[in-house]
Coordinates of C-alpha atoms and ligand atoms in Angstrom, one line a residue:
X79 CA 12.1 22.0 5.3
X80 CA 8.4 22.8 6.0
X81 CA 6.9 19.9 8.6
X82 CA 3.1 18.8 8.6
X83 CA 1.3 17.4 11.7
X84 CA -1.5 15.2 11.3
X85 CA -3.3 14.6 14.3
X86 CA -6.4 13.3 15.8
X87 CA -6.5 10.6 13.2
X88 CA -9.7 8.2 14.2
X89 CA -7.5 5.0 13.0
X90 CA -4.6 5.7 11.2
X91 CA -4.4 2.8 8.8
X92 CA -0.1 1.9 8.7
X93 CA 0.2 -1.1 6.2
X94 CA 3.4 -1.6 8.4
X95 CA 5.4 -4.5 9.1
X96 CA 3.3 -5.1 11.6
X97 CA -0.4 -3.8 9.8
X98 CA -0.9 -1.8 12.7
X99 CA -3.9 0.2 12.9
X100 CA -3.8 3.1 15.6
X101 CA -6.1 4.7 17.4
X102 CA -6.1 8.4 17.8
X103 CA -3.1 8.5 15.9
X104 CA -0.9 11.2 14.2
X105 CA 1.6 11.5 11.3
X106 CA 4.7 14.1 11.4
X107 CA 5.8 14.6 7.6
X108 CA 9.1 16.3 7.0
X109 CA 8.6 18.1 3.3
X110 CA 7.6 15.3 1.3
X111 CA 8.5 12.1 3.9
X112 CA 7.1 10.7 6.4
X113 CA 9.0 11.3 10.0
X114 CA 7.2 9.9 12.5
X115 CA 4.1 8.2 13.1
X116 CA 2.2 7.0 16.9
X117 CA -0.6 8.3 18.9
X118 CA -1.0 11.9 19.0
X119 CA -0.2 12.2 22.3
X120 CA 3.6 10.3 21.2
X121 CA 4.0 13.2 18.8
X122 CA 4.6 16.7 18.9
X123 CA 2.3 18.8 19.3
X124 CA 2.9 21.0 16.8
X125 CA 4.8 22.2 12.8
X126 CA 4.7 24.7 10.6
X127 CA 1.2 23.3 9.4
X128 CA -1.3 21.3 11.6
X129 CA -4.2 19.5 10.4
X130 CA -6.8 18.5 12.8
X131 CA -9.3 15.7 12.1
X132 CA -11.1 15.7 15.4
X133 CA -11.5 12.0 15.7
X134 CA -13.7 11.9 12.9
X135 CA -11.4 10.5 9.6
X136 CA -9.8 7.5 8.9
X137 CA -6.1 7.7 7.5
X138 CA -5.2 5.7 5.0
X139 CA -1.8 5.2 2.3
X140 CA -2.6 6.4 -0.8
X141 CA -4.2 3.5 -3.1
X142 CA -2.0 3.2 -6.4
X143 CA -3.7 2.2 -9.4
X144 CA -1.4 -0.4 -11.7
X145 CA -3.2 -0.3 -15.3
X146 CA -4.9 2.1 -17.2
X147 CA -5.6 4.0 -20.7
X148 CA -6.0 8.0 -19.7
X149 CA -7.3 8.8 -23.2
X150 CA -9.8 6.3 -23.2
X151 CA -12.0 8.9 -21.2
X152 CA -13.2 10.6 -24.5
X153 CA -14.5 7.3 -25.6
X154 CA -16.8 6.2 -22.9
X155 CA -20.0 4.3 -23.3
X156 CA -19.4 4.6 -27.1
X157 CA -23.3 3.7 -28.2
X158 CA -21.5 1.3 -30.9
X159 CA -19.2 -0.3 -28.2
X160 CA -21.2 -1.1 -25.5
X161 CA -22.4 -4.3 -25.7
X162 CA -18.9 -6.1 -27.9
X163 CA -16.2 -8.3 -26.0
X164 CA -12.5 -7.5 -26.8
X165 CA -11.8 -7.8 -29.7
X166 CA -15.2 -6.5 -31.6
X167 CA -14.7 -3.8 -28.9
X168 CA -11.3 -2.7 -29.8
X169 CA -12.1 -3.3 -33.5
X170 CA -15.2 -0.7 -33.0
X171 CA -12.8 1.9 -31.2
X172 CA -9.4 1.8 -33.3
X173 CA -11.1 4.3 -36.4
X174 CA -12.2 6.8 -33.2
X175 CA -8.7 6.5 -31.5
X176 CA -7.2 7.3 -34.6
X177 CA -8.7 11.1 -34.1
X178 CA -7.2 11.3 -30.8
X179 CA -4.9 14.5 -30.3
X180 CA -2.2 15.6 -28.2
X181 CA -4.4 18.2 -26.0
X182 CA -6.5 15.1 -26.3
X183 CA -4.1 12.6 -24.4
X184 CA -2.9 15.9 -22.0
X185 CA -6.8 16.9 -21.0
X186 CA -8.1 13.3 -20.7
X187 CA -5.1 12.3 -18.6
X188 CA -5.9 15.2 -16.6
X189 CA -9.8 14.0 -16.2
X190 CA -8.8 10.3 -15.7
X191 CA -6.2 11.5 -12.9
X192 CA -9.1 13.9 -10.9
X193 CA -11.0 10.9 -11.4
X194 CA -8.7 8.6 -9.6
X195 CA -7.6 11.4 -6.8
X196 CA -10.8 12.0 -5.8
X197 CA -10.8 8.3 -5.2
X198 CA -8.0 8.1 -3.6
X199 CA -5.6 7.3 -5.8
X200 CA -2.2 8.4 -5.4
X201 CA 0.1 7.1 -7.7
X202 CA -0.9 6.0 -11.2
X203 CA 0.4 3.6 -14.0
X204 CA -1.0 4.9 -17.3
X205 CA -0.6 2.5 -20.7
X206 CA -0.3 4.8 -23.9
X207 CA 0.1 2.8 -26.8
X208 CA -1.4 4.8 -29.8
X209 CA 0.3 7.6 -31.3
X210 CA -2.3 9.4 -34.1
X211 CA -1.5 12.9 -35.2
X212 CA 0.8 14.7 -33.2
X213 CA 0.7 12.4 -30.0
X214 CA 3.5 11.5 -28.0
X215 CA 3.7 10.5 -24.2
X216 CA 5.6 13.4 -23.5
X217 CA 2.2 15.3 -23.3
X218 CA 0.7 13.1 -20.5
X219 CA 3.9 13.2 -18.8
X220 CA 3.2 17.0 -18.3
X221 CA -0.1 16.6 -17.7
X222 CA 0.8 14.5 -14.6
X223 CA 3.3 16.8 -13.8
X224 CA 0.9 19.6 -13.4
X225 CA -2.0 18.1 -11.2
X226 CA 0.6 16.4 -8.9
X227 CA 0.0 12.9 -9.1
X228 CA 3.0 10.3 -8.5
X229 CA 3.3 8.8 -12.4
X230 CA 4.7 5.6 -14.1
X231 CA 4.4 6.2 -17.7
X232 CA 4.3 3.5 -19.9
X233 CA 5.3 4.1 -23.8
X234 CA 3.1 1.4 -25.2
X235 CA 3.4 0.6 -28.7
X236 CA 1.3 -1.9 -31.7
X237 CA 3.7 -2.8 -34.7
X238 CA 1.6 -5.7 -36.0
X239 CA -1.4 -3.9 -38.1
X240 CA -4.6 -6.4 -39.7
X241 CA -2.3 -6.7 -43.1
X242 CA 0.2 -8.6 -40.7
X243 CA -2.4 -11.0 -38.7
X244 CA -2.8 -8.2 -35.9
X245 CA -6.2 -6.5 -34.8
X246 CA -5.4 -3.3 -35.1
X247 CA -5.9 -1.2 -38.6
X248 CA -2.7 -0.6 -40.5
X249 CA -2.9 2.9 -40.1
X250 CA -2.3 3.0 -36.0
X251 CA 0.5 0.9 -36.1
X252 CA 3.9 2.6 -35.9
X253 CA 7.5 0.8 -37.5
X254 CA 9.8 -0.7 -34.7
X255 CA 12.5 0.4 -34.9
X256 CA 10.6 4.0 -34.5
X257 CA 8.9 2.7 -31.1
X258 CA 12.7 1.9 -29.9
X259 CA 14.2 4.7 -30.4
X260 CA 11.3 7.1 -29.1
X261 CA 11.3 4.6 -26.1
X262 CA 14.9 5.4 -25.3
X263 CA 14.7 9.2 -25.8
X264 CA 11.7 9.2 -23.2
X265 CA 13.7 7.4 -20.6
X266 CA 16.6 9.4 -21.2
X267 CA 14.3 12.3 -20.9
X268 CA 12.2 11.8 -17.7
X269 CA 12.8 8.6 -16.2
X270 CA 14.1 8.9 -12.5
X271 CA 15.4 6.1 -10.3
X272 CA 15.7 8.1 -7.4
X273 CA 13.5 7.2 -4.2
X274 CA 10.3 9.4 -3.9
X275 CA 10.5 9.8 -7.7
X276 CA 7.6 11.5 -8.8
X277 CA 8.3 9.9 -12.9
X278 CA 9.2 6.8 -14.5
X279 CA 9.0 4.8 -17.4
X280 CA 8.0 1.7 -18.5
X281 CA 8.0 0.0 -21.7
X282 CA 4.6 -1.9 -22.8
X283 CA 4.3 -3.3 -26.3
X284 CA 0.4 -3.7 -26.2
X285 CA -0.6 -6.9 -26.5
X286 CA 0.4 -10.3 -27.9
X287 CA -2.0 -9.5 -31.0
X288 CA -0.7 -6.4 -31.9
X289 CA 3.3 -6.8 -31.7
X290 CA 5.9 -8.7 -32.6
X291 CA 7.8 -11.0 -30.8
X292 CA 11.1 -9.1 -31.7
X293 CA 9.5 -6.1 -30.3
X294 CA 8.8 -7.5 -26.9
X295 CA 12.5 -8.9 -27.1
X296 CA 14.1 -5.9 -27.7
X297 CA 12.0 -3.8 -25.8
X298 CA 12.9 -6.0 -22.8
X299 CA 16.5 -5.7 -23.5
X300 CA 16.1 -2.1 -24.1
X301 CA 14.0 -1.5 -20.3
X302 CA 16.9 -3.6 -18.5
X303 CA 19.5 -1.8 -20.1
X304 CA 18.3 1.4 -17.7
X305 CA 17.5 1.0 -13.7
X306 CA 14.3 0.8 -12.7
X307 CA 12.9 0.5 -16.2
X308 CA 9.8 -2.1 -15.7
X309 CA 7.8 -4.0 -18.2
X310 CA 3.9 -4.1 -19.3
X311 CA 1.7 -5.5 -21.7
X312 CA -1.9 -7.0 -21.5
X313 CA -1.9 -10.9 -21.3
X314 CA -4.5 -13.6 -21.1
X315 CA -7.8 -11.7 -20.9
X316 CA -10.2 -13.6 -22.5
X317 CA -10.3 -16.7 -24.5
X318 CA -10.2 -15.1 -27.8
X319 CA -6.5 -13.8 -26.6
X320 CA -5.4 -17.5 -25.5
X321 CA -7.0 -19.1 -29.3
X322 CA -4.7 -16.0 -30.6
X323 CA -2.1 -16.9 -28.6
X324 CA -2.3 -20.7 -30.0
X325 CA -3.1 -20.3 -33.3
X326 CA 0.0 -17.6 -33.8
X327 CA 2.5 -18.7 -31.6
X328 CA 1.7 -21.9 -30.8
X329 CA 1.8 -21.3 -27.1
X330 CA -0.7 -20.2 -24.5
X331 CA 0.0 -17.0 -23.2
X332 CA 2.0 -17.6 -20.3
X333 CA 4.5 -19.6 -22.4
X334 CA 4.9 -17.1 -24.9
X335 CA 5.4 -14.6 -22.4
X336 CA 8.5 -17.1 -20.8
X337 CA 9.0 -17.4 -24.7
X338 CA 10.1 -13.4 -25.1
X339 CA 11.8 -13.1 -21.7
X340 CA 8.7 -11.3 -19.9
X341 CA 8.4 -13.4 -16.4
X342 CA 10.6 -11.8 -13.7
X343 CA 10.2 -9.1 -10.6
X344 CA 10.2 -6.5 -13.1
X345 CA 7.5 -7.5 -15.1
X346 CA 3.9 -7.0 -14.2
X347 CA 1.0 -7.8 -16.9
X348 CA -3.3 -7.0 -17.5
X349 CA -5.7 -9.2 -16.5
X350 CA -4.4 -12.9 -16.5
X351 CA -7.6 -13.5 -16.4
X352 CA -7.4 -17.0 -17.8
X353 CA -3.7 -17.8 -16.8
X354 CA -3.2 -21.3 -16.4
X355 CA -2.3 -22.9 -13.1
X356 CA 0.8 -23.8 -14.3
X357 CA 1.5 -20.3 -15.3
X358 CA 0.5 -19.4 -12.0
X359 CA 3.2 -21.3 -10.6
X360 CA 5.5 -19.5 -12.6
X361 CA 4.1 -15.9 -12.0
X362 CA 5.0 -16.8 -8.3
X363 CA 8.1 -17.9 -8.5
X364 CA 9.5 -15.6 -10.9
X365 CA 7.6 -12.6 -8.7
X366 CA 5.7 -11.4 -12.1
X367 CA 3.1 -9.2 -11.2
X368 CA -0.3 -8.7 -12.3
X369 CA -2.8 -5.6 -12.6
X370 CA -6.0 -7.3 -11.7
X371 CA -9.0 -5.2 -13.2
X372 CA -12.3 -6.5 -12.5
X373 CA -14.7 -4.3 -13.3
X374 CA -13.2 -4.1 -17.1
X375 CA -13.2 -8.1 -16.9
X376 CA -16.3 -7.9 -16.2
X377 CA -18.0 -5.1 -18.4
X378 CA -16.3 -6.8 -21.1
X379 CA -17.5 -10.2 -20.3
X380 CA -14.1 -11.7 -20.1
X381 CA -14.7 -13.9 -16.7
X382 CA -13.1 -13.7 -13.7
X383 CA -9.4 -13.5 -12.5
X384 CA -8.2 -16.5 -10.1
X385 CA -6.5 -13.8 -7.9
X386 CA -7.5 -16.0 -4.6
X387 CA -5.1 -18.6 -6.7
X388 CA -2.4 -16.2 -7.1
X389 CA -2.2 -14.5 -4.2
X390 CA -1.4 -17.9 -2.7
X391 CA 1.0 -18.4 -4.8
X392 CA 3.0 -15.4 -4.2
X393 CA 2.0 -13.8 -7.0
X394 CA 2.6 -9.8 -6.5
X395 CA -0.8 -8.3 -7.2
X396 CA -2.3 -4.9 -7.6
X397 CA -5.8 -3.5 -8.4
X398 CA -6.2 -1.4 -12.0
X399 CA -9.4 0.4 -13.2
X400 CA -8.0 -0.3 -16.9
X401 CA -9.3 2.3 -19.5
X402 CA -11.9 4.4 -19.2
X403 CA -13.5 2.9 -22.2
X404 CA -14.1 -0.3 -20.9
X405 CA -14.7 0.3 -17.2
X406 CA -16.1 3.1 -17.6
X407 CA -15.4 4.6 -14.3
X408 CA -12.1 5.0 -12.8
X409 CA -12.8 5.1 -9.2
X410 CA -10.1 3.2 -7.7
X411 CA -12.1 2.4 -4.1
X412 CA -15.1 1.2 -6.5
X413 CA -12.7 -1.2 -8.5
X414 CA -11.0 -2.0 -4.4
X415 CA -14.8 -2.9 -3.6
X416 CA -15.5 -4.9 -6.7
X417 CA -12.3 -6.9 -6.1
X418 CA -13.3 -8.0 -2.6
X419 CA -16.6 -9.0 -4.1
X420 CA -15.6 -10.6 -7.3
X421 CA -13.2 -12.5 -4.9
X422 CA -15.8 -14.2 -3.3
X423 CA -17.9 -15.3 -6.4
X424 CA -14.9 -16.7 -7.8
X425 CA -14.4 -19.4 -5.2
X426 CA -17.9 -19.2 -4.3
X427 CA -16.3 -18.7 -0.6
X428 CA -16.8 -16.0 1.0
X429 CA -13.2 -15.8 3.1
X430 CA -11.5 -15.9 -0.4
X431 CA -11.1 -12.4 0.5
X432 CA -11.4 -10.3 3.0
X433 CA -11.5 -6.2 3.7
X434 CA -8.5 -5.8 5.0
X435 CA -6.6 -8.0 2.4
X436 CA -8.0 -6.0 -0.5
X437 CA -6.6 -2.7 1.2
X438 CA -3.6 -4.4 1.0
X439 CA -3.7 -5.2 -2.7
X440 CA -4.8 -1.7 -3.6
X441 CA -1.8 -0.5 -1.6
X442 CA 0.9 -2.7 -0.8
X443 CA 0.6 -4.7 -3.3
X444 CA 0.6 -2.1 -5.9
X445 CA 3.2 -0.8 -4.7
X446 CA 5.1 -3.6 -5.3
X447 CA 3.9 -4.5 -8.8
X448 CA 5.1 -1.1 -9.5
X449 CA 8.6 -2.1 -7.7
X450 CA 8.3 0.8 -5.6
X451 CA 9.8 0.5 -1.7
X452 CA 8.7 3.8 -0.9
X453 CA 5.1 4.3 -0.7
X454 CA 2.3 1.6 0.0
X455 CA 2.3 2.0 3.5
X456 CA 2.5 4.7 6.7
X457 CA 6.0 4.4 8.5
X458 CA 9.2 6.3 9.1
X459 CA 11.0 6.5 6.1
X460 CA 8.3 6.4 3.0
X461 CA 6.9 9.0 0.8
X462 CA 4.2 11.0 2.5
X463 CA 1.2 9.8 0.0
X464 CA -1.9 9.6 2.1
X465 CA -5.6 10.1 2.1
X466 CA -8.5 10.8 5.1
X467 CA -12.1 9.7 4.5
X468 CA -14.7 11.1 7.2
X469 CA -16.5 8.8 9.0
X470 CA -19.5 11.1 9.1
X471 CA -20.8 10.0 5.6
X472 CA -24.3 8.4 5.1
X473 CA -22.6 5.2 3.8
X474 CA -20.9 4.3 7.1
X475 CA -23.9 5.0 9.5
X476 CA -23.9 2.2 11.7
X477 CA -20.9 0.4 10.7
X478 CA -18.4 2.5 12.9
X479 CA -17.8 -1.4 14.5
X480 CA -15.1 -1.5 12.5
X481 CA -14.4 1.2 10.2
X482 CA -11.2 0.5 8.5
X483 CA -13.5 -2.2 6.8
X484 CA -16.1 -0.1 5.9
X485 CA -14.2 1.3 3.5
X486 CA -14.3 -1.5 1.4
X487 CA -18.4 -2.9 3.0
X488 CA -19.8 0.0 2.8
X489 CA -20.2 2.6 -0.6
X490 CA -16.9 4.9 -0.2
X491 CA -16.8 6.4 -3.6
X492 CA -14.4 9.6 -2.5
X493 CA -11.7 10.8 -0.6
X494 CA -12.1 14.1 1.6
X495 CA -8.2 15.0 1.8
X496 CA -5.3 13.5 -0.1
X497 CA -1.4 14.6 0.2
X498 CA 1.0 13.4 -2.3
X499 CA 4.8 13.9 -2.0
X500 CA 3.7 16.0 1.0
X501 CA 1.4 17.9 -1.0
X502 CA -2.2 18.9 -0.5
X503 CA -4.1 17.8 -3.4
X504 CA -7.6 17.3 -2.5
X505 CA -8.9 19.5 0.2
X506 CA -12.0 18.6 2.0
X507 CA -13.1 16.9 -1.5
X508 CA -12.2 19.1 -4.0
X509 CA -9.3 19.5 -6.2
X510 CA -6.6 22.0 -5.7
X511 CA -4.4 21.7 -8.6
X512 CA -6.7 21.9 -11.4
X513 CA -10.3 23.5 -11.8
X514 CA -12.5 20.7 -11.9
X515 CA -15.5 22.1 -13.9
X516 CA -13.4 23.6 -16.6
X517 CA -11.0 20.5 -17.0
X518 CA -14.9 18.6 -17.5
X519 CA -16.2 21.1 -19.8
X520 CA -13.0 20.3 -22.1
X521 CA -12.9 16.8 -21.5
X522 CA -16.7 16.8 -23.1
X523 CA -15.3 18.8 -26.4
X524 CA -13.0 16.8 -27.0
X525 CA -14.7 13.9 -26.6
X526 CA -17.6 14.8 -29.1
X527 CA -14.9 15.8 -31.7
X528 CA -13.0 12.7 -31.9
X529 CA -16.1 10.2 -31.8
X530 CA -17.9 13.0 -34.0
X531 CA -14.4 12.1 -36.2
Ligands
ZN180 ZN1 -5.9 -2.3 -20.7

């Protein structure tokens, strides 16, 4: 098995046990795992490949994104959906996703994931819950597959169309007993258990206001029938959701969630932007997880997550850029950035949060909102998914005092290397698994044919 030496690492960031930072440090991978990690005097001094960073990057694990919509990248900054909250946003958008195709969810999967590895992203959670035309999941599955990026795919799904009380238009919805049985052939098809797994699935019925409570029954009992099969939906992110919530269930979102069986370790949900306390608790004590996406909260004028709140509560919590239509980025050190800040308006306190502990969320804790043990940090042991950002960048001139927090101070929009599974998948900034200007120039057809309609 081939081995790669990383050395000369200004600060290798571990995320360990311990959050050790070292100086001058090094990292021996072993094929796709990591063997041994010191200074780079401790290690050897050579492998079968040697990358030398000359003092001048920082190492980092690679960041891992928690919540997302891939195909929302050929409907950003829709002119008619700019300026709506939720639900007027999603009720502009449904008639334009319902053009959406399946080189449309393969290409813009594709351009969402360059997005995100250039940023320094390296393993994604993607939420696909319409299914127009010829659609299916199985198409972004391979479109993962092919750039290289580590991939939780979640089969979403709406059952409840307007006719029923739901927001979305008849005509997107699919039957349920449909969704099941598609969700079960695409576990049975791709899903892997297996540490270092590159694939799996997770079911995530779409939101409270467009499915069924039987649906988010069954498909829990369907996901824990299978190992490793997690949970996700969207929950609590604005206040139309929670007068939703009340007026059709009678609960407020964090009791109809406990309602349908979705607290527990291997549940994470959207937002929770306006959980309640006592939800909170719960979150915590049941370790239910939640994909905090602030710049989506804040584009759409939701408010702002209590994640100071959670975090204290031992709620697991990871960053998400959400869908490209209502971000409409999907840098994931922007969205790391924004978090840090938004933390500190919040609770008008600026220790609410600090560098290091949003470094931490965008790794760590995704990592464990995403109930994986094997990446997330830099030790003997874990997946070898890790990024280098030069330190010889305008935006950190003058802040080399302490650049691990730069990263998130300073403007870092991009990554200069990033290995995944062992693998080389940005290079000194660019790509190396797909062509970057061609996968653009499709992404922009596309995109004009399905708002075009
Ligand atoms: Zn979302």
């Amino acid at each position: 098995m081939p081995t790669l030496l990383v050395k000369n690492i200004h600060t290798l960031v571990t995320m360990n046990d311990s959050r050790q930072e070292i100086r001058n440090g090094a990292l021996l991978v072993r094929d796709n795992v990591i063997e041994q990690v010191g200074t780079t005097q401790e290690l050897p001094a050579t492998a079968d490949e040697v990358l030398n960073l000359q003092g001048q990057y920082l190492v980092l694990p690679g960041l891992v994104n928690t919540h997302h919509h891939f195909y929302q990248t050929l409907t950003r900054v829709v002119p008619a959906a700019q300026d709506g909250s939720l639900f007027t946003w999603l009720q502009t958008l449904y008639p334009i996703w319902a053009n959406l195709t399946a080189e449309g969810v393969y290409i813009s999967a594709q351009m969402a994931a360059a997005e995100l590895l250039l940023s320094g992203c390296t393993t994604a959670s993607d939420h696909l819950y319409i299914f127009p035309n010829d659609c299916t999941l199985d198409d972004e599955i391979q479109a993962m597959q092919a750039i290289g990026m580590r991939f939780h795919a979640s089969r979403g799904s709406m059952s409840v169309g307007e006719s029923q009380g739901g927001l979305p238009p008849d005509a997107l919805v699919e039957a349920e007993a449909d969704i099941l049985k598609d969700s079960q052939r695409l576990i049975e098809q791709y899903h892997d258990n297996s540490r270092y797994a590159m694939v799996r699935l997770t079911l995530a019925p779409c939101s409270p206001f467009s499915v069924s409570r039987d649906l988010m029954r069954e498909s829990a009992a369907l996901a824990r029938s299978y190992s490793g099969v997690r949970l996700h939906t969207h929950l609590a992110e604005n206040q139309s959701d929670i007068d939703y919530s009340l007026h059709t269930f009678g609960l407020i979102p964090g009791d109809y969630a406990e309602s349908v069986g979705w607290l527990g370790e291997d549940v994470w949900h959207a937002h929770c932007v306006k959980l309640s306390d006592e939800s909170i608790v719960k979150f915590g004590k049941t370790g239910t997880g939640v994909a905090h996406c602030p710049c989506s909260n804040m584009r759409l004028a939701s408010g702002i997550a209590p994640i100071r709140k959670m975090l204290d509560r031992g709620v697991p919590v990871g960053l998400g850029v959400d869908g490209s239509a209502s971000n409409d980025a999907g840098n994931l050190l922007q969205e790391a950035r924004t978090a840090f800040l938004l933390a500190r308006v919040r609770d008008t306190e600026a220790a609410a949060m600090t560098a290091r502990q949003v470094l931490e969320i965008a790794t760590l804790g995704g990592a464990r909102v995403l109930g994986r043990e094997d990446i997330g940090s830099l030790a003997p042991g874990m997946a070898a998914d890790f990024i280098a950002i030069s330190l010889d960048r305008p935006q950190f001139a003058g802040a080399l005092h302490d650049p691990v927090a730069a990263v998130i101070f300073c403007q870092t929009h991009q990554v200069d290397y990033s290995f995944i599974n062992g693998k080389k998948v940005v290079d000194r900034g660019r790509l190396t698994t797909v062509e970057l200007e061609t996968l653009v120039e499709k992404t922009n057809k596309l995109a004009a044919a399905m708002v075009d309609g």
